[in-house]
Amino acid sequence: MSSLCTCCSAAIPNHVCPFFCSSARKPKDNSTYVTDCAQTAHGRPAHKTGWDSENDGNFVVYSGTIDAYLNRFLPDSPDNPLPKRDVSGAFNKVPKTTVEKDMYLPLQRGLRKEVSDIPSSKRPAFVDTSAQRIPAPFPSLEEDIRDTGPDLSSTLPGKKEATLKVAIWFGIGTVIEIKATEAQDPLKEGGREGSETRRETKRQLAINARNLLHAHLHTHVFIIGIYGFTARIYRFDRAGCIASPSFNYCERPEIFRMFFWRLVHPPSGLSIAGADPTVSQPMASDWKWASKVLREKYSEELPQGARQVGRWLAIPSKDPNAAPERFLAIELRFINSNLFGRATTVWIALRRTTDGDLDDGVKYAVKDSWRQQIRPSETACLERLAEEYKSDLYGLPDFKFGGDLSVWEARQWSQKLTVTGNVRRSPRLVAKTGNMSGDEAVPVLPHITCHQTVSAKVAKKDICYERCHMRFATQCIGRPLSTFSSTKEMVTAIKDAVIGHQNAWNAGVLHRDISAGNVLIVEDHVEKPFKGFLSDFDYSYMKVNAPPTVSPQAAHDGTSDDTQLKQRTGTYHFMSLQILEASSGIKHEVRHDLESFYWLLIWIIYWHTKCTHPLEHSGPLRIFKHLDDNDCADAKLAWFTRRGRDLIIPGNPPLAWLASRWVDLCATNKDQEHEDSTRALTHANVLDMLNTALGMDGWPIGDAAQQGKRPFNGRATTDKPPAASTGQKRRMQHDAMRLSKRSRLDCASAG
């Protein structure tokens, strides 16, 4: 019988412990885990174009000195000041060469000398990982994230080189990408800005940053780039990358010493700079508790891989004076594979209260994302819906806990720092302000939290590009619409989601992002009066004037109604024809969302049922193939005009009737709402149509979703529609190729 890992209780022989305890062993089948570059597919045009589009405009060089850069973005800890020590000559053995591999060993030795006086419990080790192909942090990302091999990797603080003998991202603290010459610096002034060499170097940096952020759930990460005898330090968050000015590390070796000392001695008191203080690793006793409550409450075992992906997540309570709620994430349901942007992650988690409490061990869906500051808070929308409908909430997720982590943490620090009306100088506050002057020293409190990005501000972009860290929990847990057990169940779920959409609009909230990832089927163990619900209110519009039952705090105080409604949002394949055709912004109306529900129905029918079309390559496939505004609009117009009525759904008369009736309703209202109320695309007419179809005889029994068809991007399943478009047409052509690599997944949870 296999012994158990003393840290995470997994069987040892084929197990790499995510916590790198002494009992972890190298997997037997990974002894030759080195693949060729072709397997990574990093050379594919779609991969390159996707990353170039994402990186475009998101790299900025800090205008101050390298010392000012470190003081601002990696401040010293007053409790752990850097000891004085001479490290001159640490990199004298680094050769001048055009072969970067010749630099690896001398750089490793120099870095080891630099960190030799860091206490062993905090000291990182440096490993050559260039020959390894490190897989994606989570299995669910393997289709979107290709294996990669950084040149040098540092271990997490206090871990030995052996922990990276078979490297995984969970064990890497930071990476060092090396180029042989200074000319290969991607941000060097005077170089060719758009050269392929520069773009490729940026891609490497961005891919490493994305993988580190995913693996550790950090708020930001640091990466080093070495170019001959010069180097830069890069700080990545979800809004962009701030690069340090270039410096000569041979002439100033103390810079790397200062960097690594501060990296593992952050003022926050955490293990490494950038770590999220609201995230922590579970212990073996936590997994025993989780296994017990799953068996007792749900007759289930712990999900496979839970011990690797699991984390404790703290979520603000609705009571601002109460301690945060604790949730043990046991299953990763969705993770956005992008580096910059919302970075949405959804977990199934168990709430931890106290032993014997009825809610102890209850399943929740926990959503983590980074919201653009200009957009209304998703939790504000959910709070309004909860206040408006209370226990009568139908077709919508119930909001239980959570909100803006940056606001919550700033409030916590405000309470800690204020003593009888005076602000106490805490170590963390000193570290943030001690080396600042002028404008940087004034807004103290908002900047002591890492739950707000800072890249956009440094790049002098509009505040709308900055992001806040959001996290909330709901008991309304769902699975993708593409996993229906019968087509009648699928249509029932869509009907309930339309009711939810109607309820939201009656409360002053317009969803504006109907897609395959946002209409979910309620899981069997969840007791709800509805079968489907509408989730993900990130892009929703909320009326400024809230209903009387809603608290003023829930009202959105952002842009005017017209301005906000003219901001184009949505998931590309499901956008209404009129929004695609508009050369300038038009007001997003209810009928546009109801048309998106129709495109969702056709998407599910085409990819997951036994349907056919006389024009196989000019029918539904043409609608969902194009990612150019004009081509996609032309395809949808042709579908409304003639092709939509040729869809054949054998053996399912009610579904065939519904598809035919709905296309007529959409075509009649494609330009404006029909003046005849009986023919208008309204909630009442759509729900009447859905109820009529569901009341018909002839629904097949057990016609579960088919997963065999391959969508246009070559994926085996189609519960991964493309990323949401925000109307930035200058990037639309880039996005067309980008989305084949970086598709948006079906979010199998609420909100």
mmCIF file of C-alpha atoms in Angstrom, residues 53-385:
data_model
loop_
_atom_site.group_PDB
_atom_site.id
_atom_site.type_symbol
_atom_site.label_atom_id
_atom_site.label_comp_id
_atom_site.label_asym_id
_atom_site.label_seq_id
_atom_site.Cartn_x
_atom_site.Cartn_y
_atom_site.Cartn_z
ATOM 1 C CA SER A 53 -2.894 41.924 -29.543
ATOM 2 C CA GLU A 54 -3.009 41.461 -25.785
ATOM 3 C CA ASN A 55 0.438 42.968 -25.203
ATOM 4 C CA ASP A 56 -0.178 45.951 -27.470
ATOM 5 C CA GLY A 57 -0.132 49.115 -25.367
ATOM 6 C CA ASN A 58 0.201 47.245 -22.074
ATOM 7 C CA PHE A 59 3.986 47.560 -21.553
ATOM 8 C CA VAL A 60 5.302 50.822 -20.115
ATOM 9 C CA VAL A 61 8.798 51.765 -18.907
ATOM 10 C CA TYR A 62 8.975 53.488 -15.523
ATOM 11 C CA SER A 63 10.314 57.003 -15.957
ATOM 12 C CA GLY A 64 12.405 57.112 -12.770
ATOM 13 C CA THR A 65 15.625 55.389 -11.737
ATOM 14 C CA ILE A 66 15.955 51.695 -10.955
ATOM 15 C CA ASP A 67 16.250 52.569 -7.250
ATOM 16 C CA ALA A 68 13.044 54.608 -7.388
ATOM 17 C CA TYR A 69 11.356 51.723 -9.215
ATOM 18 C CA LEU A 70 12.217 49.263 -6.446
ATOM 19 C CA ASN A 71 11.244 51.708 -3.707
ATOM 20 C CA ARG A 72 7.855 52.247 -5.271
ATOM 21 C CA PHE A 73 6.893 48.770 -6.452
ATOM 22 C CA LEU A 74 8.967 46.530 -4.183
ATOM 23 C CA PRO A 75 9.446 48.547 -0.985
ATOM 24 C CA ASP A 76 11.754 47.558 1.829
ATOM 25 C CA SER A 77 10.286 46.079 4.993
ATOM 26 C CA PRO A 78 11.146 48.067 8.134
ATOM 27 C CA ASP A 79 11.052 44.800 10.079
ATOM 28 C CA ASN A 80 13.529 43.104 7.721
ATOM 29 C CA PRO A 81 15.983 45.700 6.393
ATOM 30 C CA LEU A 82 18.556 44.595 3.851
ATOM 31 C CA PRO A 83 21.903 43.885 5.587
ATOM 32 C CA LYS A 84 24.950 45.635 4.202
ATOM 33 C CA ARG A 85 27.122 43.283 2.197
ATOM 34 C CA ASP A 86 29.580 43.614 -0.664
ATOM 35 C CA VAL A 87 28.493 41.573 -3.698
ATOM 36 C CA SER A 88 30.768 43.222 -6.236
ATOM 37 C CA GLY A 89 32.059 40.833 -8.853
ATOM 38 C CA ALA A 90 29.113 38.452 -8.488
ATOM 39 C CA PHE A 91 28.603 38.389 -12.255
ATOM 40 C CA ASN A 92 32.190 38.794 -13.473
ATOM 41 C CA LYS A 93 32.121 35.289 -14.973
ATOM 42 C CA VAL A 94 29.148 36.038 -17.244
ATOM 43 C CA PRO A 95 30.638 35.948 -20.761
ATOM 44 C CA LYS A 96 30.103 38.309 -23.636
ATOM 45 C CA THR A 97 28.513 35.949 -26.133
ATOM 46 C CA THR A 98 25.863 35.532 -28.780
ATOM 47 C CA VAL A 99 24.798 32.147 -27.354
ATOM 48 C CA GLU A 100 22.459 32.734 -24.431
ATOM 49 C CA LYS A 101 22.911 29.225 -22.991
ATOM 50 C CA ASP A 102 26.535 30.090 -22.235
ATOM 51 C CA MET A 103 25.192 32.638 -19.747
ATOM 52 C CA TYR A 104 22.955 30.300 -17.738
ATOM 53 C CA LEU A 105 25.470 28.732 -15.343
ATOM 54 C CA PRO A 106 27.472 31.927 -14.592
ATOM 55 C CA LEU A 107 24.208 33.755 -13.907
ATOM 56 C CA GLN A 108 23.010 30.959 -11.613
ATOM 57 C CA ARG A 109 26.246 31.117 -9.634
ATOM 58 C CA GLY A 110 26.090 34.891 -9.395
ATOM 59 C CA LEU A 111 22.493 34.829 -8.186
ATOM 60 C CA ARG A 112 23.318 32.184 -5.583
ATOM 61 C CA LYS A 113 26.032 34.466 -4.243
ATOM 62 C CA GLU A 114 23.594 37.369 -4.148
ATOM 63 C CA VAL A 115 21.051 35.513 -1.973
ATOM 64 C CA SER A 116 23.468 33.474 0.141
ATOM 65 C CA ASP A 117 22.801 35.492 3.307
ATOM 66 C CA ILE A 118 19.005 35.314 3.036
ATOM 67 C CA PRO A 119 17.798 33.020 5.854
ATOM 68 C CA SER A 120 17.359 29.457 4.619
ATOM 69 C CA SER A 121 13.641 29.574 5.428
ATOM 70 C CA LYS A 122 13.247 32.418 2.911
ATOM 71 C CA ARG A 123 16.101 31.838 0.465
ATOM 72 C CA PRO A 124 15.163 31.010 -3.146
ATOM 73 C CA ALA A 125 17.153 28.570 -5.272
ATOM 74 C CA PHE A 126 17.829 28.973 -8.994
ATOM 75 C CA VAL A 127 17.296 26.212 -11.550
ATOM 76 C CA ASP A 128 17.911 25.939 -15.288
ATOM 77 C CA THR A 129 14.447 25.014 -16.618
ATOM 78 C CA SER A 130 15.110 25.830 -20.273
ATOM 79 C CA ALA A 131 15.079 22.143 -21.287
ATOM 80 C CA GLN A 132 11.822 21.396 -19.472
ATOM 81 C CA ARG A 133 8.353 21.882 -20.881
ATOM 82 C CA ILE A 134 6.260 23.005 -17.939
ATOM 83 C CA PRO A 135 2.546 22.222 -18.383
ATOM 84 C CA ALA A 136 -0.303 24.615 -17.664
ATOM 85 C CA PRO A 137 -1.005 25.231 -13.965
ATOM 86 C CA PHE A 138 -4.463 23.634 -14.188
ATOM 87 C CA PRO A 139 -5.630 20.759 -16.432
ATOM 88 C CA SER A 140 -8.626 22.801 -17.609
ATOM 89 C CA LEU A 141 -6.195 25.281 -19.180
ATOM 90 C CA GLU A 142 -4.219 22.772 -21.219
ATOM 91 C CA GLU A 143 -6.099 23.521 -24.445
ATOM 92 C CA ASP A 144 -5.529 27.266 -24.078
ATOM 93 C CA ILE A 145 -2.061 27.285 -22.497
ATOM 94 C CA ARG A 146 0.822 25.504 -24.171
ATOM 95 C CA ASP A 147 3.791 24.021 -22.350
ATOM 96 C CA THR A 148 6.685 26.411 -21.894
ATOM 97 C CA GLY A 149 10.204 26.399 -20.468
ATOM 98 C CA PRO A 150 11.628 29.564 -18.848
ATOM 99 C CA ASP A 151 15.410 29.912 -19.051
ATOM 100 C CA LEU A 152 15.979 30.128 -15.281
ATOM 101 C CA SER A 153 13.403 29.708 -12.527
ATOM 102 C CA SER A 154 13.618 30.537 -8.853
ATOM 103 C CA THR A 155 11.915 28.350 -6.299
ATOM 104 C CA LEU A 156 9.405 29.590 -3.803
ATOM 105 C CA PRO A 157 11.026 31.070 -0.672
ATOM 106 C CA GLY A 158 12.843 28.451 1.383
ATOM 107 C CA LYS A 159 12.548 25.646 -1.180
ATOM 108 C CA LYS A 160 15.498 23.693 -2.566
ATOM 109 C CA GLU A 161 16.544 23.172 -6.178
ATOM 110 C CA ALA A 162 15.230 19.603 -6.050
ATOM 111 C CA THR A 163 11.651 20.886 -5.933
ATOM 112 C CA LEU A 164 12.044 22.034 -9.553
ATOM 113 C CA LYS A 165 13.733 18.878 -10.835
ATOM 114 C CA VAL A 166 10.392 18.279 -12.511
ATOM 115 C CA ALA A 167 9.122 21.839 -12.614
ATOM 116 C CA ILE A 168 5.507 22.834 -12.154
ATOM 117 C CA TRP A 169 4.267 26.395 -11.898
ATOM 118 C CA PHE A 170 3.063 25.892 -8.329
ATOM 119 C CA GLY A 171 6.722 25.635 -7.261
ATOM 120 C CA ILE A 172 8.135 28.644 -9.121
ATOM 121 C CA GLY A 173 8.510 32.031 -7.433
ATOM 122 C CA THR A 174 9.726 34.000 -10.424
ATOM 123 C CA VAL A 175 11.468 33.390 -13.742
ATOM 124 C CA ILE A 176 14.410 34.904 -15.581
ATOM 125 C CA GLU A 177 14.341 35.110 -19.364
ATOM 126 C CA ILE A 178 17.788 35.570 -20.903
ATOM 127 C CA LYS A 179 18.893 37.029 -24.222
ATOM 128 C CA ALA A 180 22.542 37.197 -25.242
ATOM 129 C CA THR A 181 22.713 40.822 -26.369
ATOM 130 C CA GLU A 182 21.446 44.203 -25.252
ATOM 131 C CA ALA A 183 19.945 44.708 -28.702
ATOM 132 C CA GLN A 184 17.357 42.029 -27.851
ATOM 133 C CA ASP A 185 15.869 44.182 -25.085
ATOM 134 C CA PRO A 186 12.212 44.506 -26.220
ATOM 135 C CA LEU A 187 11.871 48.003 -24.738
ATOM 136 C CA LYS A 188 15.234 49.446 -25.749
ATOM 137 C CA GLU A 189 14.950 52.919 -27.219
ATOM 138 C CA GLY A 190 15.898 53.264 -30.841
ATOM 139 C CA GLY A 191 15.084 49.665 -31.748
ATOM 140 C CA ARG A 192 12.496 48.490 -34.231
ATOM 141 C CA GLU A 193 9.312 48.678 -32.180
ATOM 142 C CA GLY A 194 7.352 46.200 -34.280
ATOM 143 C CA SER A 195 10.117 43.691 -34.980
ATOM 144 C CA GLU A 196 9.341 40.005 -34.571
ATOM 145 C CA THR A 197 12.255 39.610 -32.136
ATOM 146 C CA ARG A 198 10.814 42.242 -29.810
ATOM 147 C CA ARG A 199 7.320 40.822 -30.043
ATOM 148 C CA GLU A 200 8.556 37.299 -29.305
ATOM 149 C CA THR A 201 10.471 38.472 -26.229
ATOM 150 C CA LYS A 202 7.359 40.222 -24.916
ATOM 151 C CA ARG A 203 5.343 37.066 -25.537
ATOM 152 C CA GLN A 204 7.739 35.024 -23.425
ATOM 153 C CA LEU A 205 7.506 37.493 -20.559
ATOM 154 C CA ALA A 206 3.717 37.685 -20.749
ATOM 155 C CA ILE A 207 3.230 33.909 -20.919
ATOM 156 C CA ASN A 208 5.384 33.413 -17.832
ATOM 157 C CA ALA A 209 3.527 36.155 -15.962
ATOM 158 C CA ARG A 210 0.148 34.669 -16.859
ATOM 159 C CA ASN A 211 1.191 31.210 -15.663
ATOM 160 C CA LEU A 212 2.545 32.534 -12.358
ATOM 161 C CA LEU A 213 -0.597 34.580 -11.701
ATOM 162 C CA HIS A 214 -2.786 31.560 -12.431
ATOM 163 C CA ALA A 215 -0.761 29.118 -10.355
ATOM 164 C CA HIS A 216 -0.459 31.245 -7.215
ATOM 165 C CA LEU A 217 -3.551 33.488 -7.483
ATOM 166 C CA HIS A 218 -1.266 36.441 -6.834
ATOM 167 C CA THR A 219 -2.352 40.032 -7.296
ATOM 168 C CA HIS A 220 0.843 40.790 -9.230
ATOM 169 C CA VAL A 221 4.121 39.083 -10.114
ATOM 170 C CA PHE A 222 7.685 40.077 -10.964
ATOM 171 C CA ILE A 223 9.805 38.690 -13.803
ATOM 172 C CA ILE A 224 13.407 39.447 -14.763
ATOM 173 C CA GLY A 225 14.683 39.939 -18.294
ATOM 174 C CA ILE A 226 18.442 39.817 -18.945
ATOM 175 C CA TYR A 227 19.901 41.197 -22.181
ATOM 176 C CA GLY A 228 23.653 40.721 -22.349
ATOM 177 C CA PHE A 229 25.026 42.687 -19.396
ATOM 178 C CA THR A 230 21.846 44.737 -18.909
ATOM 179 C CA ALA A 231 18.563 43.767 -17.302
ATOM 180 C CA ARG A 232 15.040 44.914 -16.552
ATOM 181 C CA ILE A 233 12.545 43.978 -13.853
ATOM 182 C CA TYR A 234 8.925 43.616 -14.969
ATOM 183 C CA ARG A 235 5.907 43.980 -12.698
ATOM 184 C CA PHE A 236 2.726 42.445 -14.133
ATOM 185 C CA ASP A 237 -0.788 42.958 -12.846
ATOM 186 C CA ARG A 238 -4.162 42.540 -14.551
ATOM 187 C CA ALA A 239 -4.031 46.016 -16.106
ATOM 188 C CA GLY A 240 -0.571 45.935 -17.662
ATOM 189 C CA CYS A 241 3.169 45.634 -17.179
ATOM 190 C CA ILE A 242 5.502 48.212 -15.620
ATOM 191 C CA ALA A 243 9.110 47.686 -16.686
ATOM 192 C CA SER A 244 12.043 49.105 -14.797
ATOM 193 C CA PRO A 245 14.616 51.233 -16.573
ATOM 194 C CA SER A 246 17.473 49.194 -17.984
ATOM 195 C CA PHE A 247 20.460 48.742 -15.656
ATOM 196 C CA ASN A 248 23.870 47.081 -15.880
ATOM 197 C CA TYR A 249 23.786 44.249 -13.352
ATOM 198 C CA CYS A 250 27.544 43.653 -13.601
ATOM 199 C CA GLU A 251 28.263 47.233 -12.556
ATOM 200 C CA ARG A 252 25.429 47.268 -10.012
ATOM 201 C CA PRO A 253 25.012 43.686 -8.735
ATOM 202 C CA GLU A 254 23.380 45.014 -5.565
ATOM 203 C CA ILE A 255 20.190 45.634 -7.566
ATOM 204 C CA PHE A 256 19.481 41.904 -7.878
ATOM 205 C CA ARG A 257 20.425 41.425 -4.228
ATOM 206 C CA MET A 258 17.973 44.150 -3.234
ATOM 207 C CA PHE A 259 15.301 42.698 -5.529
ATOM 208 C CA PHE A 260 15.404 39.153 -4.171
ATOM 209 C CA TRP A 261 15.702 40.263 -0.549
ATOM 210 C CA ARG A 262 12.610 42.440 -0.860
ATOM 211 C CA LEU A 263 10.793 39.834 -2.942
ATOM 212 C CA VAL A 264 10.878 37.359 -0.046
ATOM 213 C CA HIS A 265 10.594 39.986 2.734
ATOM 214 C CA PRO A 266 7.546 42.037 1.682
ATOM 215 C CA PRO A 267 6.164 44.615 4.156
ATOM 216 C CA SER A 268 2.870 42.708 4.142
ATOM 217 C CA GLY A 269 4.505 39.893 6.094
ATOM 218 C CA LEU A 270 3.490 37.349 3.449
ATOM 219 C CA SER A 271 5.892 34.799 2.001
ATOM 220 C CA ILE A 272 6.488 36.630 -1.273
ATOM 221 C CA ALA A 273 5.684 40.015 -2.780
ATOM 222 C CA GLY A 274 2.486 39.965 -4.812
ATOM 223 C CA ALA A 275 0.841 37.218 -2.771
ATOM 224 C CA ASP A 276 -2.857 37.701 -2.092
ATOM 225 C CA PRO A 277 -3.377 37.968 1.690
ATOM 226 C CA THR A 278 -6.908 36.600 1.286
ATOM 227 C CA VAL A 279 -5.642 33.311 -0.226
ATOM 228 C CA SER A 280 -3.902 30.534 1.716
ATOM 229 C CA GLN A 281 -2.957 26.878 1.342
ATOM 230 C CA PRO A 282 -5.095 24.217 3.064
ATOM 231 C CA MET A 283 -3.552 21.776 5.524
ATOM 232 C CA ALA A 284 -4.048 18.014 5.690
ATOM 233 C CA SER A 285 -6.670 18.499 8.432
ATOM 234 C CA ASP A 286 -8.631 20.802 6.125
ATOM 235 C CA TRP A 287 -8.855 18.112 3.464
ATOM 236 C CA LYS A 288 -10.038 15.588 6.042
ATOM 237 C CA TRP A 289 -12.807 17.995 7.015
ATOM 238 C CA ALA A 290 -13.732 18.584 3.360
ATOM 239 C CA SER A 291 -13.870 14.850 2.625
ATOM 240 C CA LYS A 292 -16.080 14.277 5.655
ATOM 241 C CA VAL A 293 -18.652 16.981 4.868
ATOM 242 C CA LEU A 294 -18.841 15.977 1.198
ATOM 243 C CA ARG A 295 -19.697 12.408 2.175
ATOM 244 C CA GLU A 296 -22.198 13.445 4.831
ATOM 245 C CA LYS A 297 -23.980 16.248 2.965
ATOM 246 C CA TYR A 298 -23.680 15.228 -0.678
ATOM 247 C CA SER A 299 -22.640 11.539 -0.721
ATOM 248 C CA GLU A 300 -19.655 12.624 -2.796
ATOM 249 C CA GLU A 301 -15.917 12.129 -2.686
ATOM 250 C CA LEU A 302 -13.369 14.908 -2.930
ATOM 251 C CA PRO A 303 -12.999 15.900 -6.624
ATOM 252 C CA GLN A 304 -9.940 14.630 -8.420
ATOM 253 C CA GLY A 305 -7.115 17.144 -8.248
ATOM 254 C CA ALA A 306 -8.719 19.099 -5.401
ATOM 255 C CA ARG A 307 -5.585 18.991 -3.284
ATOM 256 C CA GLN A 308 -3.554 20.601 -6.035
ATOM 257 C CA VAL A 309 -5.931 23.369 -7.071
ATOM 258 C CA GLY A 310 -7.583 23.933 -3.694
ATOM 259 C CA ARG A 311 -7.146 27.165 -1.728
ATOM 260 C CA TRP A 312 -8.676 28.874 1.256
ATOM 261 C CA LEU A 313 -10.411 32.017 -0.005
ATOM 262 C CA ALA A 314 -11.469 34.843 2.290
ATOM 263 C CA ILE A 315 -14.581 36.760 1.242
ATOM 264 C CA PRO A 316 -15.852 39.963 2.871
ATOM 265 C CA SER A 317 -18.969 39.561 4.971
ATOM 266 C CA LYS A 318 -22.006 41.766 4.409
ATOM 267 C CA ASP A 319 -21.361 43.110 7.900
ATOM 268 C CA PRO A 320 -18.370 45.469 7.489
ATOM 269 C CA ASN A 321 -17.358 44.887 11.109
ATOM 270 C CA ALA A 322 -17.471 41.089 10.901
ATOM 271 C CA ALA A 323 -14.564 38.793 10.114
ATOM 272 C CA PRO A 324 -14.343 37.623 6.491
ATOM 273 C CA GLU A 325 -16.077 34.409 5.507
ATOM 274 C CA ARG A 326 -13.832 31.413 4.747
ATOM 275 C CA PHE A 327 -14.334 29.111 1.777
ATOM 276 C CA LEU A 328 -12.276 26.067 0.818
ATOM 277 C CA ALA A 329 -12.116 25.870 -2.985
ATOM 278 C CA ILE A 330 -12.284 22.206 -4.007
ATOM 279 C CA GLU A 331 -12.985 22.373 -7.738
ATOM 280 C CA LEU A 332 -11.981 24.795 -10.471
ATOM 281 C CA ARG A 333 -14.972 25.263 -12.761
ATOM 282 C CA PHE A 334 -13.716 28.079 -14.964
ATOM 283 C CA ILE A 335 -10.571 30.124 -15.456
ATOM 284 C CA ASN A 336 -9.983 32.796 -18.071
ATOM 285 C CA SER A 337 -6.709 32.132 -19.879
ATOM 286 C CA ASN A 338 -5.900 35.791 -20.584
ATOM 287 C CA LEU A 339 -3.183 37.741 -18.785
ATOM 288 C CA PHE A 340 -4.697 41.220 -18.856
ATOM 289 C CA GLY A 341 -8.372 41.854 -18.226
ATOM 290 C CA ARG A 342 -11.029 40.451 -15.908
ATOM 291 C CA ALA A 343 -9.141 37.185 -15.276
ATOM 292 C CA THR A 344 -12.389 35.565 -14.144
ATOM 293 C CA THR A 345 -12.028 32.407 -12.080
ATOM 294 C CA VAL A 346 -14.916 30.344 -10.697
ATOM 295 C CA TRP A 347 -14.582 27.725 -7.984
ATOM 296 C CA ILE A 348 -16.873 25.320 -6.232
ATOM 297 C CA ALA A 349 -16.083 25.864 -2.566
ATOM 298 C CA LEU A 350 -17.179 24.692 0.868
ATOM 299 C CA ARG A 351 -18.073 27.333 3.405
ATOM 300 C CA ARG A 352 -16.338 26.893 6.754
ATOM 301 C CA THR A 353 -18.171 28.177 9.803
ATOM 302 C CA THR A 354 -18.067 26.073 12.974
ATOM 303 C CA ASP A 355 -18.525 22.363 13.594
ATOM 304 C CA GLY A 356 -22.200 21.535 13.891
ATOM 305 C CA ASP A 357 -23.408 24.689 12.148
ATOM 306 C CA LEU A 358 -25.992 23.933 9.440
ATOM 307 C CA ASP A 359 -24.102 25.999 6.854
ATOM 308 C CA ASP A 360 -20.738 24.435 7.663
ATOM 309 C CA GLY A 361 -19.550 22.571 4.561
ATOM 310 C CA VAL A 362 -22.332 23.854 2.283
ATOM 311 C CA LYS A 363 -21.335 24.234 -1.370
ATOM 312 C CA TYR A 364 -21.054 27.683 -2.882
ATOM 313 C CA ALA A 365 -19.923 29.044 -6.210
ATOM 314 C CA VAL A 366 -17.126 31.578 -5.691
ATOM 315 C CA LYS A 367 -16.286 34.017 -8.459
ATOM 316 C CA ASP A 368 -13.017 35.947 -8.534
ATOM 317 C CA SER A 369 -12.384 38.680 -11.119
ATOM 318 C CA TRP A 370 -10.775 42.066 -11.756
ATOM 319 C CA ARG A 371 -13.347 44.741 -12.601
ATOM 320 C CA GLN A 372 -12.608 47.839 -14.635
ATOM 321 C CA GLN A 373 -13.143 50.778 -12.309
ATOM 322 C CA ILE A 374 -15.355 52.569 -14.805
ATOM 323 C CA ARG A 375 -17.846 49.696 -14.832
ATOM 324 C CA PRO A 376 -20.545 49.199 -12.213
ATOM 325 C CA SER A 377 -19.804 46.509 -9.688
ATOM 326 C CA GLU A 378 -21.339 43.130 -10.453
ATOM 327 C CA THR A 379 -22.080 42.700 -6.766
ATOM 328 C CA ALA A 380 -23.979 46.016 -6.812
ATOM 329 C CA CYS A 381 -26.225 44.573 -9.533
ATOM 330 C CA LEU A 382 -26.711 41.344 -7.590
ATOM 331 C CA GLU A 383 -27.361 43.257 -4.388
ATOM 332 C CA ARG A 384 -30.062 45.287 -6.099
ATOM 333 C CA LEU A 385 -31.723 42.123 -7.405
#
